[in-house]
Short mmCIF file of C-alpha atoms in Angstrom, two decimals:
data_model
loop_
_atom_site.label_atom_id
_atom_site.label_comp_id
_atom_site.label_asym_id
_atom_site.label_seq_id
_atom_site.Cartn_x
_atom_site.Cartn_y
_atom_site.Cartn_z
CA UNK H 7 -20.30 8.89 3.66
CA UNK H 8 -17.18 6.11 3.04
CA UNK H 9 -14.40 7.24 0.65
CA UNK H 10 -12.89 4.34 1.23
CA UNK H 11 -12.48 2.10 -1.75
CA UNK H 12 -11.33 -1.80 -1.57
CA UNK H 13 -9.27 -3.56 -3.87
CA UNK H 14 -7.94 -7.12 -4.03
CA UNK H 15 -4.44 -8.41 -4.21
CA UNK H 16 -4.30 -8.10 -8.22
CA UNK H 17 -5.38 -4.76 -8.14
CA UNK H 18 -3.05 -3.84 -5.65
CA UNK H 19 -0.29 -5.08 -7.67
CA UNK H 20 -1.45 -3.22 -10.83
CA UNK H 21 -1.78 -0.37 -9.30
CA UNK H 22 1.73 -0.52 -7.09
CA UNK H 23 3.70 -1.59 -10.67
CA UNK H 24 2.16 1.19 -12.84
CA UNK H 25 3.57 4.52 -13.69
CA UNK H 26 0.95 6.82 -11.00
CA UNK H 27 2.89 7.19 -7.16
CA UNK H 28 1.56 4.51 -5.36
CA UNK H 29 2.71 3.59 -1.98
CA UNK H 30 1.71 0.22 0.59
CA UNK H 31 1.39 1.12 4.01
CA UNK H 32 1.01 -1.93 6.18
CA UNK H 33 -0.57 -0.86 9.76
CA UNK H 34 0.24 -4.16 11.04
CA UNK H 35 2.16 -3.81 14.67
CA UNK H 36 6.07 -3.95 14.69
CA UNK H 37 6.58 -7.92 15.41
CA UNK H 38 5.00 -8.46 12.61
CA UNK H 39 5.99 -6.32 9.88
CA UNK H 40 9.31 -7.76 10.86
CA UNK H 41 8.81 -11.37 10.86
CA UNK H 42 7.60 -10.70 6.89
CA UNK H 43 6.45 -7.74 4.80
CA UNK H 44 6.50 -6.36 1.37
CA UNK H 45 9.79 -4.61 0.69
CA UNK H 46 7.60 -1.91 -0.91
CA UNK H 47 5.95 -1.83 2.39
CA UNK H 48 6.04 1.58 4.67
CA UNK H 49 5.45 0.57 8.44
CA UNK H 50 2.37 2.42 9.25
CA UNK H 51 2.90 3.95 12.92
CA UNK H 52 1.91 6.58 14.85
CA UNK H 53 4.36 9.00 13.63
CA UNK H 54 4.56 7.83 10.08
CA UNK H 55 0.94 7.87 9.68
CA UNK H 56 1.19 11.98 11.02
CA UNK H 57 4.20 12.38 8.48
CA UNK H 58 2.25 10.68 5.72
CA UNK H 59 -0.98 12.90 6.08
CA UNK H 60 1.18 16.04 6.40
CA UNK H 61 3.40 15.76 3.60
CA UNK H 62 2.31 13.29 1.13
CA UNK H 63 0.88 14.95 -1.95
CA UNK H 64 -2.65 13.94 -2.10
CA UNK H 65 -2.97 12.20 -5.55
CA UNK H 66 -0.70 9.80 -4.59
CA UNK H 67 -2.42 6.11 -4.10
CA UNK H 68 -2.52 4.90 -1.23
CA UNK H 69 -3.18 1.28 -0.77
CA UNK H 70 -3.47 0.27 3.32
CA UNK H 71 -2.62 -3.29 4.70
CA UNK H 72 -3.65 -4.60 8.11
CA UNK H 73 -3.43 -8.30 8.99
CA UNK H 74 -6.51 -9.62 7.49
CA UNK H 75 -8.49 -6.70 5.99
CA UNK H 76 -10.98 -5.75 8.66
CA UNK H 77 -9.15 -2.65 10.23
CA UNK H 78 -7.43 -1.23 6.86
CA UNK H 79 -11.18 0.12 5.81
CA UNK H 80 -11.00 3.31 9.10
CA UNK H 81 -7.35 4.13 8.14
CA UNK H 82 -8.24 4.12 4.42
CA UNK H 83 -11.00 6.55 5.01
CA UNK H 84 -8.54 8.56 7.44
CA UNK H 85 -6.66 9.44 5.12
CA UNK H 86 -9.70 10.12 2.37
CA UNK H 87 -10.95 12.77 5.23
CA UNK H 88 -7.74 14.23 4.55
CA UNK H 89 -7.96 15.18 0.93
CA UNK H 90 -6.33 11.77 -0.43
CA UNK H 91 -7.86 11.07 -3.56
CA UNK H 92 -7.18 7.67 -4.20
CA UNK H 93 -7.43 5.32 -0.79
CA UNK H 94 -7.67 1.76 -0.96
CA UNK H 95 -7.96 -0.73 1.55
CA UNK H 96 -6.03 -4.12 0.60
CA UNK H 97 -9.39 -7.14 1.11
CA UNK H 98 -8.35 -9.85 2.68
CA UNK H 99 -5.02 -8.26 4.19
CA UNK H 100 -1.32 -9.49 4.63
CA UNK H 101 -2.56 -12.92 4.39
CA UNK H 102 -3.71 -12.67 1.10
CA UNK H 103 -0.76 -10.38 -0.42
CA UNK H 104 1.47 -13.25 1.09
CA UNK H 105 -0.99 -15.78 -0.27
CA UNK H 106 -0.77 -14.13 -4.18
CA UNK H 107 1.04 -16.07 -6.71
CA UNK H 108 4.01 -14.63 -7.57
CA UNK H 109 5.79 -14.29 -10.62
CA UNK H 110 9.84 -15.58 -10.89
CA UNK H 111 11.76 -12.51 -11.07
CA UNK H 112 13.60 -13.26 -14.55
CA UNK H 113 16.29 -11.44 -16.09
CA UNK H 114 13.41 -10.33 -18.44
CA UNK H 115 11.35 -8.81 -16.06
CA UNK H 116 13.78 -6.97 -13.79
CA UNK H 117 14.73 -5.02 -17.11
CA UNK H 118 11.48 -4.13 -18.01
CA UNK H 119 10.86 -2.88 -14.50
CA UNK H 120 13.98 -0.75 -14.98
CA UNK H 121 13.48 0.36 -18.31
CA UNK H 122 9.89 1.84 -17.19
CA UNK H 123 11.38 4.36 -14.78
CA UNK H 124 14.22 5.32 -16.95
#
């Protein structure tokens, strides 16, 4: 039976900006991840990804990034074997969070971002 759940860029982004823990583990390999990432990103390597299943609480959201979607599914439902309660693999991958339109980061904004986690 799959656990693992999908969601799209939008969702991603809702669900990374609201007030539940929510982290973005990108499995991409190491050349990668540094030639562009999210800086929200968590590089998603062998001994992270042991780290991660051992010690993250299990109601935090995950939401897993590979390159273009079609290997972020198995890790998603890794880590939903493991107790997680809330997996998500990201459709469509990197290329498609780098793809998302993006909102200016305004004066405006940046306070309300830090006036939600006071």
């Amino acid at each position: 039976m799959s656990h693992c759940k999908h969601i799209d860029v939008a969702g991603a982004e809702a669900l990374l900006a609201g007030s539940q823990p929510a982290m973005l583990l990108d499995m991409r390999d190491a050349r990668a991840y540094c030639q562009g990432h999210d800086p929200r990103a968590i590089p998603l390597t062998a001994q992270t990804l042991r780290s991660l299943l051992l010690h993250t609480p299990h109601q935090v959201r995950i939401v897993i990034c590979c390159a273009d979607g079609s290997a972020s599914p198995a890790r998603a439902e890794l880590f939903a074997d493991f107790g997680f309660e809330h997996c998500y693999s990201l459709d469509g991958g990197y290329a498609a969070w780098q793809a998302r339109p993006r909102q200016a980061a305004t004066p405006q904004r940046i306070a309300q971002r830090v006036a939600a986690h006071l």
